[in-house]
Amino acid sequence: MEEGTLKSPRHPTGTAPAPAPAAARCDYGDADPFQWDTREDCEVRQILDRIGDKWSLLVIALLDVSTLRFTELRREIDGISQRMLTVTLRQLERDGLVKRTVHPVVPPRVEYQLTPMGRTLHTTINALVIWTEEHQNQIAAAREEYDRRAATTP
Amino acid sequence: MEEGTLKSPRHPTGTAPAPAPAAARCDYGDADPFQWDTREDCEVRQILDRIGDKWSLLVIALLDVSTLRFTELRREIDGISQRMLTVTLRQLERDGLVKRTVHPVVPPRVEYQLTPMGRTLHTTINALVIWTEEHQNQIAAAREEYDRRAATTP
DNA sequence: CGGAATCCGGTCGGATACTG
DNA sequence: CAGTATCCGACCGGATTCCG
């Protein structure tokens, strides 16, 4: 691999959805799977951040099963605050992964569903989840051994 | 999907690798891809956290290309602090994804390489990366539109 | 019901300094 | 060279309050 240092920013997931920061340029074009990360703060990183954050995956998984209302999601996901559910949904909506539908009735009725792109993402994510399930025992064993050795040789 | 609330903790990625917190039980056994997230803080979440953290993916991608020394990694990954490189490598080693080899010479020579399991993880991750590359334009477009509408209707 | 706004504690991670 | 230890700022996310 040629040199050309790597860089990566931290999660932009703040309180506000961020007003489009001039769209950091970043053109790939190659097919080298080992080059994707040699760029600055590309879209790849942004999606990975979404994957890695606390609630997005759960929301995506649930919405892939069925369309749900705000409160239904809140009830289904134990422990999530309404703030984080709102923030998470706004991010997913902004990325075009979730469609938000407001029904003009009282009381308000807002429904969330995955977009087609959201569904393909969930499919891809599932591969990772399956990998994890298949290797969780191996990982747990590795951790135990590591911790054991770390404890015996301080 | 039957009810049964969800829950998810936050990254345990602290300064110390954490001394094995009694290993939170969590048995799957089923093959339902929509049930993986209905558990508490399972291994799934822990791996996802590793995926989502700032540097693990970059390290894994680089080590999948070739074995590297500490300083070589540091040089290759622009912007990483030696602290975070150490922390990241320790976590990956603890999970059995990276093998650390110390050569007893002076000056010290420590080499890092992916384990077979680490390689399979990288393969799986690449699927996600490819998905992102394929959809980054669509995502960028969705964001632009979202921001545009958010700006015109405050 | 479905949020938005504010406050605030716990972490994540960078900078720096010190070892073997 | 390959770390470890400490300090500390940034920000992620929970709790709470208020609104249409």
PDB file of N, CA and C (backbone and C1' of nucleotides) in Angstrom, chain C residues 3-15:
ATOM      1  P    DG C   3     -42.401  13.161  16.087  1.00  0.00           P
ATOM      2  O5'  DG C   3     -41.436  13.226  17.372  1.00  0.00           O
ATOM      3  C5'  DG C   3     -40.463  14.246  17.448  1.00  0.00           C
ATOM      4  C4'  DG C   3     -41.093  15.531  17.925  1.00  0.00           C
ATOM      5  C3'  DG C   3     -40.098  16.608  18.319  1.00  0.00           C
ATOM      6  O3'  DG C   3     -39.866  17.468  17.224  1.00  0.00           O
ATOM      7  C1'  DG C   3     -41.940  16.459  19.844  1.00  0.00           C
ATOM      8  P    DA C   4     -38.479  18.045  16.970  1.00  0.00           P
ATOM      9  O5'  DA C   4     -38.358  19.292  17.958  1.00  0.00           O
ATOM     10  C5'  DA C   4     -39.258  20.386  17.842  1.00  0.00           C
ATOM     11  C4'  DA C   4     -38.920  21.438  18.900  1.00  0.00           C
ATOM     12  C3'  DA C   4     -37.431  21.763  19.001  1.00  0.00           C
ATOM     13  O3'  DA C   4     -37.272  23.163  19.211  1.00  0.00           O
ATOM     14  C1'  DA C   4     -38.209  20.922  21.079  1.00  0.00           C
ATOM     15  P    DA C   5     -35.805  23.794  19.286  1.00  0.00           P
ATOM     16  O5'  DA C   5     -35.592  24.019  20.849  1.00  0.00           O
ATOM     17  C5'  DA C   5     -36.684  24.487  21.649  1.00  0.00           C
ATOM     18  C4'  DA C   5     -36.200  24.772  23.070  1.00  0.00           C
ATOM     19  C3'  DA C   5     -34.709  25.087  23.162  1.00  0.00           C
ATOM     20  O3'  DA C   5     -34.510  26.143  24.104  1.00  0.00           O
ATOM     21  C1'  DA C   5     -35.218  23.158  24.462  1.00  0.00           C
ATOM     22  P    DT C   6     -33.013  26.714  24.345  1.00  0.00           P
ATOM     23  O5'  DT C   6     -32.630  26.047  25.750  1.00  0.00           O
ATOM     24  C5'  DT C   6     -33.568  26.117  26.821  1.00  0.00           C
ATOM     25  C4'  DT C   6     -33.065  25.310  28.011  1.00  0.00           C
ATOM     26  C3'  DT C   6     -31.563  25.425  28.297  1.00  0.00           C
ATOM     27  O3'  DT C   6     -31.374  25.925  29.613  1.00  0.00           O
ATOM     28  C1'  DT C   6     -32.292  23.167  28.378  1.00  0.00           C
ATOM     29  P    DC C   7     -29.905  26.261  30.194  1.00  0.00           P
ATOM     30  O5'  DC C   7     -29.640  25.024  31.156  1.00  0.00           O
ATOM     31  C5'  DC C   7     -30.631  24.653  32.119  1.00  0.00           C
ATOM     32  C4'  DC C   7     -30.259  23.315  32.745  1.00  0.00           C
ATOM     33  C3'  DC C   7     -28.798  23.229  33.218  1.00  0.00           C
ATOM     34  O3'  DC C   7     -28.758  22.773  34.564  1.00  0.00           O
ATOM     35  C1'  DC C   7     -29.357  21.372  31.858  1.00  0.00           C
ATOM     36  P    DC C   8     -27.354  22.867  35.397  1.00  0.00           P
ATOM     37  O5'  DC C   8     -26.825  21.368  35.471  1.00  0.00           O
ATOM     38  C5'  DC C   8     -27.726  20.279  35.305  1.00  0.00           C
ATOM     39  C4'  DC C   8     -26.948  18.993  35.052  1.00  0.00           C
ATOM     40  C3'  DC C   8     -25.441  19.063  35.375  1.00  0.00           C
ATOM     41  O3'  DC C   8     -25.051  17.848  35.972  1.00  0.00           O
ATOM     42  C1'  DC C   8     -25.744  18.344  33.171  1.00  0.00           C
ATOM     43  P    DG C   9     -24.045  17.794  37.203  1.00  0.00           P
ATOM     44  O5'  DG C   9     -23.531  16.281  37.235  1.00  0.00           O
ATOM     45  C5'  DG C   9     -24.483  15.226  37.351  1.00  0.00           C
ATOM     46  C4'  DG C   9     -24.131  14.073  36.429  1.00  0.00           C
ATOM     47  C3'  DG C   9     -22.725  13.494  36.620  1.00  0.00           C
ATOM     48  O3'  DG C   9     -22.796  12.081  36.517  1.00  0.00           O
ATOM     49  C1'  DG C   9     -23.014  14.124  34.374  1.00  0.00           C
ATOM     50  P    DG C  10     -21.624  11.189  37.107  1.00  0.00           P
ATOM     51  O5'  DG C  10     -21.223  10.290  35.835  1.00  0.00           O
ATOM     52  C5'  DG C  10     -22.258   9.702  35.050  1.00  0.00           C
ATOM     53  C4'  DG C  10     -21.686   9.214  33.748  1.00  0.00           C
ATOM     54  C3'  DG C  10     -20.308   8.546  33.874  1.00  0.00           C
ATOM     55  O3'  DG C  10     -20.286   7.384  33.059  1.00  0.00           O
ATOM     56  C1'  DG C  10     -20.175  10.373  32.364  1.00  0.00           C
ATOM     57  P    DT C  11     -19.119   6.301  33.272  1.00  0.00           P
ATOM     58  O5'  DT C  11     -18.400   6.322  31.836  1.00  0.00           O
ATOM     59  C5'  DT C  11     -18.245   7.568  31.212  1.00  0.00           C
ATOM     60  C4'  DT C  11     -18.301   7.427  29.716  1.00  0.00           C
ATOM     61  C3'  DT C  11     -17.023   6.823  29.135  1.00  0.00           C
ATOM     62  O3'  DT C  11     -17.304   6.342  27.836  1.00  0.00           O
ATOM     63  C1'  DT C  11     -17.106   9.157  28.732  1.00  0.00           C
ATOM     64  P    DC C  12     -16.237   5.362  27.086  1.00  0.00           P
ATOM     65  O5'  DC C  12     -15.724   6.245  25.856  1.00  0.00           O
ATOM     66  C5'  DC C  12     -16.677   6.883  24.996  1.00  0.00           C
ATOM     67  C4'  DC C  12     -15.941   7.816  24.056  1.00  0.00           C
ATOM     68  C3'  DC C  12     -14.644   7.244  23.515  1.00  0.00           C
ATOM     69  O3'  DC C  12     -14.531   7.564  22.133  1.00  0.00           O
ATOM     70  C1'  DC C  12     -14.202   9.256  24.671  1.00  0.00           C
ATOM     71  P    DG C  13     -13.320   6.898  21.278  1.00  0.00           P
ATOM     72  O5'  DG C  13     -12.240   8.078  21.267  1.00  0.00           O
ATOM     73  C5'  DG C  13     -12.613   9.386  20.889  1.00  0.00           C
ATOM     74  C4'  DG C  13     -11.539  10.376  21.291  1.00  0.00           C
ATOM     75  C3'  DG C  13     -10.096   9.964  20.939  1.00  0.00           C
ATOM     76  O3'  DG C  13      -9.429  11.088  20.417  1.00  0.00           O
ATOM     77  C1'  DG C  13     -10.207  10.599  23.157  1.00  0.00           C
ATOM     78  P    DG C  14      -8.136  10.854  19.472  1.00  0.00           P
ATOM     79  O5'  DG C  14      -7.310  12.207  19.702  1.00  0.00           O
ATOM     80  C5'  DG C  14      -7.950  13.479  19.605  1.00  0.00           C
ATOM     81  C4'  DG C  14      -7.184  14.510  20.408  1.00  0.00           C
ATOM     82  C3'  DG C  14      -5.671  14.500  20.178  1.00  0.00           C
ATOM     83  O3'  DG C  14      -5.196  15.838  20.051  1.00  0.00           O
ATOM     84  C1'  DG C  14      -6.129  14.173  22.474  1.00  0.00           C
ATOM     85  P    DA C  15      -3.627  16.044  19.653  1.00  0.00           P
ATOM     86  O5'  DA C  15      -2.969  16.508  21.033  1.00  0.00           O
ATOM     87  C5'  DA C  15      -3.765  17.159  22.016  1.00  0.00           C
ATOM     88  C4'  DA C  15      -2.868  17.745  23.102  1.00  0.00           C
ATOM     89  C3'  DA C  15      -1.376  17.738  22.793  1.00  0.00           C
ATOM     90  O3'  DA C  15      -0.772  18.879  23.385  1.00  0.00           O
ATOM     91  C1'  DA C  15      -1.814  16.279  24.614  1.00  0.00           C
TER      92       DA C  15
END
